[in-house]
mmCIF file of C-alpha atoms and ligand atoms in Angstrom:
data_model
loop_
_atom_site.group_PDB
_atom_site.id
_atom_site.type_symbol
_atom_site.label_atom_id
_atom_site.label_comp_id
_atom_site.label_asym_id
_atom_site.label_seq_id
_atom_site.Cartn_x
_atom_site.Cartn_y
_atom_site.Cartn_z
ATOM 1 C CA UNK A 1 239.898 -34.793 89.310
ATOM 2 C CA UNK A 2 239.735 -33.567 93.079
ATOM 3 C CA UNK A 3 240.569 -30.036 93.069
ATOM 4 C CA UNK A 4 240.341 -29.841 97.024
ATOM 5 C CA UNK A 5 238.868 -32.520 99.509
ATOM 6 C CA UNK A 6 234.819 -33.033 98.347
ATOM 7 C CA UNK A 7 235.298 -30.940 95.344
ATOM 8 C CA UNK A 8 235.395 -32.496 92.127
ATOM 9 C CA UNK A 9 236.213 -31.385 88.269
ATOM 10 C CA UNK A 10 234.519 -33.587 86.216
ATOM 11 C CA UNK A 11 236.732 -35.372 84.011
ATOM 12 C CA UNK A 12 236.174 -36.155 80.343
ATOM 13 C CA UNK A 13 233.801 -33.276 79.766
ATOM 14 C CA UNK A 14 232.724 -32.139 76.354
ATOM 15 C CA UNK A 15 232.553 -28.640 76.109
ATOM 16 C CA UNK A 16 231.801 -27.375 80.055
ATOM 17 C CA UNK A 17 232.856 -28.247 83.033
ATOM 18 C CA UNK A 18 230.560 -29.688 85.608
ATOM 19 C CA UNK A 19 231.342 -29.687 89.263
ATOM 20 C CA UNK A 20 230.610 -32.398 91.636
ATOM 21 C CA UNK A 21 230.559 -31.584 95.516
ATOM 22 C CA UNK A 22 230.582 -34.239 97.980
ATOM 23 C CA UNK A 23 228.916 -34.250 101.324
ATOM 24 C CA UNK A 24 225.687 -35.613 103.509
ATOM 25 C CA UNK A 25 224.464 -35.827 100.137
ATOM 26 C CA UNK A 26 226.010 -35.418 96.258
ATOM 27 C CA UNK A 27 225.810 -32.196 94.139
ATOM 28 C CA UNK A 28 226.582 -30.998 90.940
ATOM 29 C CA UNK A 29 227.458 -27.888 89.300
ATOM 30 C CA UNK A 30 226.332 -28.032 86.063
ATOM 31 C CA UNK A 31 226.017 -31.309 83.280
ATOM 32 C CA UNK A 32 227.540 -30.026 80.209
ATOM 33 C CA UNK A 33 226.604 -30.933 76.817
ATOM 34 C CA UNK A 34 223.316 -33.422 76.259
ATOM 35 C CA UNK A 35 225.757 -35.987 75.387
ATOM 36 C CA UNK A 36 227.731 -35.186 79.414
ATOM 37 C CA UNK A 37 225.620 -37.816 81.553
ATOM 38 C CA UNK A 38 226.901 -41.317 80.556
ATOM 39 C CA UNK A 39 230.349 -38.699 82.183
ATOM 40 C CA UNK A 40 228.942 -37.299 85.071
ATOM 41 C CA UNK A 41 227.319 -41.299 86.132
ATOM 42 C CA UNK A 42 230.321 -42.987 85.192
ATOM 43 C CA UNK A 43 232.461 -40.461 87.217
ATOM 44 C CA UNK A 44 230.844 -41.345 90.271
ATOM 45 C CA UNK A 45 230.044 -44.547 89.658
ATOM 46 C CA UNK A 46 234.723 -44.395 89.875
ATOM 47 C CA UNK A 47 234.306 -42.660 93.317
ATOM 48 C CA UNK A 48 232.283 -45.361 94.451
ATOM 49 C CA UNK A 49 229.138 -43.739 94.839
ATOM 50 C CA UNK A 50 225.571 -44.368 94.127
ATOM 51 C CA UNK A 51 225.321 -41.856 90.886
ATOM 52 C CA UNK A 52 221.417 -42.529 91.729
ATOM 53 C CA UNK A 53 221.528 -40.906 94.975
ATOM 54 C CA UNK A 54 222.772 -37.592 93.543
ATOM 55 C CA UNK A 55 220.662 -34.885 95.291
ATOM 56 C CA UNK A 56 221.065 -31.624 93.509
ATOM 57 C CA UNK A 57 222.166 -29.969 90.005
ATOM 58 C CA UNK A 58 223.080 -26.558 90.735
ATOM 59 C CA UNK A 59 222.551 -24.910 87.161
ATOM 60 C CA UNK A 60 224.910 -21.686 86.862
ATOM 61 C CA UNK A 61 222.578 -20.578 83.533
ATOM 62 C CA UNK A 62 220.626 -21.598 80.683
ATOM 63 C CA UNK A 63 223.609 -22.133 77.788
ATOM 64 C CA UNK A 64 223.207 -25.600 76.227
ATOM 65 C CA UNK A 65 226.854 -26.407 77.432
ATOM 66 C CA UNK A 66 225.901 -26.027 81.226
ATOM 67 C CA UNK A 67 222.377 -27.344 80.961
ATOM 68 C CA UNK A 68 222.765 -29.689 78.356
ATOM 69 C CA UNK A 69 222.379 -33.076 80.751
ATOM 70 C CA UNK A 70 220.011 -32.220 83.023
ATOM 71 C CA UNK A 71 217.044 -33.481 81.803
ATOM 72 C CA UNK A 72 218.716 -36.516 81.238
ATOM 73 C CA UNK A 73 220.431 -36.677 84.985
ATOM 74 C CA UNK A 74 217.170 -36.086 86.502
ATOM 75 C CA UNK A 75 215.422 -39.160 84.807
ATOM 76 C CA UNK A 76 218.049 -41.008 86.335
ATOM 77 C CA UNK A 77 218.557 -39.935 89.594
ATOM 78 C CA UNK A 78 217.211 -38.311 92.510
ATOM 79 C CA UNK A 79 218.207 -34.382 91.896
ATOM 80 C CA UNK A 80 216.267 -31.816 91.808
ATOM 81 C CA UNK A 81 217.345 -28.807 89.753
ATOM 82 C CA UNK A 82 218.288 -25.471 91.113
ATOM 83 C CA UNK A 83 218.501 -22.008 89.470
ATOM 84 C CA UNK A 84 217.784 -18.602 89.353
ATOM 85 C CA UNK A 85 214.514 -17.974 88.268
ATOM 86 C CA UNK A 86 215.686 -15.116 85.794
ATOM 87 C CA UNK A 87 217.126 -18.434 83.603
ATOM 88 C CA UNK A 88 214.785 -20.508 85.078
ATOM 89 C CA UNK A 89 212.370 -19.654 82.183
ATOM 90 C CA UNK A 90 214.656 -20.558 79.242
ATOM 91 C CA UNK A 91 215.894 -23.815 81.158
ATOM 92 C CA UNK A 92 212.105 -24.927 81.491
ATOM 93 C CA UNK A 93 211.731 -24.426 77.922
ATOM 94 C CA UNK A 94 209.028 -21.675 78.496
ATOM 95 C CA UNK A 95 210.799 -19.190 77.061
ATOM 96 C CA UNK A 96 213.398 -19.884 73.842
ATOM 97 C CA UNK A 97 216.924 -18.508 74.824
ATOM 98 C CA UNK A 98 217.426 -14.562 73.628
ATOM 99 C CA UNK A 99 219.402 -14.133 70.942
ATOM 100 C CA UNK A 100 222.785 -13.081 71.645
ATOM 101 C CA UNK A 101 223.114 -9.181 71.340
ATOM 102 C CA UNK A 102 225.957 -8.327 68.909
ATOM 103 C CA UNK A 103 224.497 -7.925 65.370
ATOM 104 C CA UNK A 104 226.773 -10.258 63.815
ATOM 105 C CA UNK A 105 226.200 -12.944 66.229
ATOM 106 C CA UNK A 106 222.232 -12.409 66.030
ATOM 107 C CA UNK A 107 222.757 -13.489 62.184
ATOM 108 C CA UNK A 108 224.817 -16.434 62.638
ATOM 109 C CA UNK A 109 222.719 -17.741 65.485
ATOM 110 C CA UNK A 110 219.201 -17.127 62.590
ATOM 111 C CA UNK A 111 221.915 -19.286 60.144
ATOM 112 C CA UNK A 112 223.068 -21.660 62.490
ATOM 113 C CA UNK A 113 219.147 -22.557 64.833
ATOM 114 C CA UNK A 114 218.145 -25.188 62.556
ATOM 115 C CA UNK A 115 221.742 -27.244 62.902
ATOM 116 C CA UNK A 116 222.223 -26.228 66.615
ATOM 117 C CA UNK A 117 221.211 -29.337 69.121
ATOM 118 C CA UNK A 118 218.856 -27.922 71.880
ATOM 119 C CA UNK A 119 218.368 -28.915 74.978
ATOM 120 C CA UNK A 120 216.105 -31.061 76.703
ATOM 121 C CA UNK A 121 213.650 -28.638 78.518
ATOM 122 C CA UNK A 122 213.836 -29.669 82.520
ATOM 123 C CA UNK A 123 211.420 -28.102 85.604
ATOM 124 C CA UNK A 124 213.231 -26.273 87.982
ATOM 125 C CA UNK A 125 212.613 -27.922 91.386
ATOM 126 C CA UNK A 126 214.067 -24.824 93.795
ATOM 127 C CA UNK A 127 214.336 -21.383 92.394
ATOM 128 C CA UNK A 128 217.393 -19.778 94.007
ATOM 129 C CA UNK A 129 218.485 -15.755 94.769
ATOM 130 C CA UNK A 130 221.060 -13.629 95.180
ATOM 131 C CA UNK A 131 222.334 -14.140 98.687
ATOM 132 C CA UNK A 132 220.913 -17.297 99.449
ATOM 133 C CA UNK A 133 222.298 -19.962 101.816
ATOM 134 C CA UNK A 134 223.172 -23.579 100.052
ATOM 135 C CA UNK A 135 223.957 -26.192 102.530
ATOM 136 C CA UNK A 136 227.122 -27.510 100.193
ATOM 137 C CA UNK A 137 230.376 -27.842 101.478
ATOM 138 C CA UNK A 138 231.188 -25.635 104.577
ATOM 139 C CA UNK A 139 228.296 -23.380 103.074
ATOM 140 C CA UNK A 140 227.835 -21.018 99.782
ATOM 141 C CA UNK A 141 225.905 -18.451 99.668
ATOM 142 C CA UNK A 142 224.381 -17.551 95.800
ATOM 143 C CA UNK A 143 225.756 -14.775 93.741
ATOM 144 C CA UNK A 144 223.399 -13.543 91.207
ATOM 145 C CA UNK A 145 225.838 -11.935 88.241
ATOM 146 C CA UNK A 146 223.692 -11.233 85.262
ATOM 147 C CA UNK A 147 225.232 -10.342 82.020
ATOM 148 C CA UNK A 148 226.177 -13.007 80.418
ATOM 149 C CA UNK A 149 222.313 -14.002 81.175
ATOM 150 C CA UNK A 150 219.655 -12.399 82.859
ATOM 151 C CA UNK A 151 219.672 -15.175 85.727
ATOM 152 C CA UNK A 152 223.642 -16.568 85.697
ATOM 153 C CA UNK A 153 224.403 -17.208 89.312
ATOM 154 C CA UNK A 154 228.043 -18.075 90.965
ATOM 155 C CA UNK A 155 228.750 -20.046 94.459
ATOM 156 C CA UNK A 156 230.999 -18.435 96.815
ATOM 157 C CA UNK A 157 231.785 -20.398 99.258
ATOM 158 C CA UNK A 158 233.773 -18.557 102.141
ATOM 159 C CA UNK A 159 234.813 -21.563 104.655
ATOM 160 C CA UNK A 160 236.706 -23.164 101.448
ATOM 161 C CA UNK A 161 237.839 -19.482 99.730
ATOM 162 C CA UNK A 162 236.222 -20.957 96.534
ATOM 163 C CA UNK A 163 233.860 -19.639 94.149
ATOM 164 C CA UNK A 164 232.320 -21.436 91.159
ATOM 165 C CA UNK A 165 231.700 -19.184 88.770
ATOM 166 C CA UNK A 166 230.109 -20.350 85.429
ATOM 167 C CA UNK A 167 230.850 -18.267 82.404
ATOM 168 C CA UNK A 168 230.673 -14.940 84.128
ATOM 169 C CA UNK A 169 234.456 -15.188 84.936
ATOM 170 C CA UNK A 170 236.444 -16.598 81.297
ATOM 171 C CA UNK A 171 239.482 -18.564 82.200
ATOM 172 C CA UNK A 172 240.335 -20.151 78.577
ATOM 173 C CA UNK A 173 243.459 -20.579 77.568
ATOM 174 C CA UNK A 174 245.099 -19.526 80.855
ATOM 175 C CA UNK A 175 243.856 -16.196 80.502
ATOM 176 C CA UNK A 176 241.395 -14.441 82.682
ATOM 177 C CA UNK A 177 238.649 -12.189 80.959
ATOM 178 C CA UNK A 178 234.956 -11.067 81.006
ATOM 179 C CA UNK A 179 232.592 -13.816 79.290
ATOM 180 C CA UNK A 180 232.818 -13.667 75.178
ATOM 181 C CA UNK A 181 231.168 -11.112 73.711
ATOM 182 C CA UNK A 182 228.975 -13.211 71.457
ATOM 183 C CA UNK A 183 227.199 -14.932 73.502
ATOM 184 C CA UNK A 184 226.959 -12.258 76.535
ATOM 185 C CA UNK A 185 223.618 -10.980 76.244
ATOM 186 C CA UNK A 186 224.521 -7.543 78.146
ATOM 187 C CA UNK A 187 227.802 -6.516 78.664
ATOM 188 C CA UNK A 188 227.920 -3.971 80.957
ATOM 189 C CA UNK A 189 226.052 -5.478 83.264
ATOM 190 C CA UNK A 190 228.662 -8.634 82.935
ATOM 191 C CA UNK A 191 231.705 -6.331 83.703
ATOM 192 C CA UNK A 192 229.507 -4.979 86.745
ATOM 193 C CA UNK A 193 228.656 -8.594 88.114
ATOM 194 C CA UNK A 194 232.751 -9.511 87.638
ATOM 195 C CA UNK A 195 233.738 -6.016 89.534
ATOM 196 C CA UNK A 196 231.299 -7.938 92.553
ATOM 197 C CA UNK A 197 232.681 -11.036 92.318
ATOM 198 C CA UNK A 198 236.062 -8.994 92.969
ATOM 199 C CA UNK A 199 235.191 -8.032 95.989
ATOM 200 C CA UNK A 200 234.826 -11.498 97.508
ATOM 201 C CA UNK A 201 237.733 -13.515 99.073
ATOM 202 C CA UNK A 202 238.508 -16.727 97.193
ATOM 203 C CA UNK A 203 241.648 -18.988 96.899
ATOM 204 C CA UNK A 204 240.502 -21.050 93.920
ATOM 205 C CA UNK A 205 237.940 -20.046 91.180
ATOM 206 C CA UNK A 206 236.651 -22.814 89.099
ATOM 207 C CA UNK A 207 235.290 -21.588 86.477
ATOM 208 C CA UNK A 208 232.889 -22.697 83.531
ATOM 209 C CA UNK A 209 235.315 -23.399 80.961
ATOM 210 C CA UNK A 210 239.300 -23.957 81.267
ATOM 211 C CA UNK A 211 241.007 -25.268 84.063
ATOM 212 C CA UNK A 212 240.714 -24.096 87.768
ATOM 213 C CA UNK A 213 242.528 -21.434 89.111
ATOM 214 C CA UNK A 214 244.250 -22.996 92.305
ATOM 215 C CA UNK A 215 246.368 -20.184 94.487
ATOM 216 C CA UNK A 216 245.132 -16.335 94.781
ATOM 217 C CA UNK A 217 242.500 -16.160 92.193
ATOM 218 C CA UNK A 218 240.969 -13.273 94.051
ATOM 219 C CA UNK A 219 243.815 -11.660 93.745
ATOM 220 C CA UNK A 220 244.010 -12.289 89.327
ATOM 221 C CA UNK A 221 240.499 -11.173 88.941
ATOM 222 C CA UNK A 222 241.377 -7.856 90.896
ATOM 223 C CA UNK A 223 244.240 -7.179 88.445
ATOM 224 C CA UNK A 224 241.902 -8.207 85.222
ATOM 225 C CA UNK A 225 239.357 -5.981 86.537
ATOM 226 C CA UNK A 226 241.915 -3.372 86.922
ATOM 227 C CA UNK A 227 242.701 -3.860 83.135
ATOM 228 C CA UNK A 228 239.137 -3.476 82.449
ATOM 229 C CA UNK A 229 239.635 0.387 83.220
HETATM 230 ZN ZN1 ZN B 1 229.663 -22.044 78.643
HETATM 231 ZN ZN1 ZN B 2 227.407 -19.460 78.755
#
């Protein structure tokens, strides 16, 4: 689905949502679940485009949902993986994910590991920082908001008053809110990455699950912040 001209919502997406920017060369925001790519290629493939000449997979963080396909993508097609090194560790398969930090989820993860698919581990080609310049769409510059993980980046991108946010920003079920608290490995530090994101100017946030906010979304996350105290 074309959310605005070269910006695409993958559709038919298990779990995540994946983004796929069009320009000099193809891009995508995150692949979803390791089941996503036969998706992602075939959604192309309906633009016709060359799913083989995609370029880059911007990875927002390391959650199985977001990074599930890119191993998978890369074998069959030209990207290179991007992320911030602070995930980059867990994405490479270096390091095995943290465990989430609320007791009770720390117990159910220990339960659940053995049934839980994992992803395929994949290099990181390009680590990228806070305040870094992509050359996607009219230009984004990185936004490094940890919290949710150590290394969970966003993509503001001024020119187009959008920002991709992953799961810092939770937009399920038409309501805005900080990422859950299960799976948010430090939650301060998520509400203080949100009350940034706040401060930038963005029309549209797409975020990493739920639909995209179209029409003053700067303006909603304000007012949720606000209810944040
Ligand atoms: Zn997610
Ligand atoms: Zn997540």
């Amino acid at each position: 689905m074309e959310i605005i001209p070269r910006l695409h919502r993958i559709s038919g997406m298990r779990g995540a949502n994946a983004y796929l920017l069009l320009g000099s060369s193809l891009t995508l925001v995150d692949t979803g679940m390791p089941d996503s790519y036969e998706t992602i290629l075939a959604y192309i493939d309906s633009l016709g485009l060359d799913a083989r000449s995609l370029d880059r997979i911007v990875i927002t963080h390391h959650h199985l949902d977001h990074v599930g396909s890119a191993a998978a993508l890369k074998r069959r097609t030209s990207a290179r993986v991007l992320a911030h090194p602070d995930d980059a560790v867990f994405i490479s398969g270096e390091q095995a994910p943290l465990p989430p930090q609320s007791p009770v989820m720390r117990f159910l993860f220990w339960l659940m590991a053995p049934l839980m698919p994992s992803a395929e581990p994949v290099s990181i080609d390009l680590a990228v920082r806070d305040n870094e310049h992509l050359d996607l769409l009219g230009g984004a510059r990185v936004v490094h908001v940890p919290g949710h993980s150590p290394g969970a980046i966003a993509l503001h991108f001024p020119s187009e008053g959008l920002l991709i946010c992953g799961d810092a920003i939770d937009h399920r079920r038409g309501r805005l809110g900080p990422p859950p608290k299960g799976f948010t490995m430090d939650m301060g530090q998520a509400i203080a990455s949100i009350r940034r994101m706040a401060e930038l100017e963005f029309d549209i946030l797409c975020p990493g699950h739920g639909a995209p906010l179209v029409g003053g979304a700067d303006e909603r996350v304000r007012a949720m912040v606000r209810g944040l105290g």
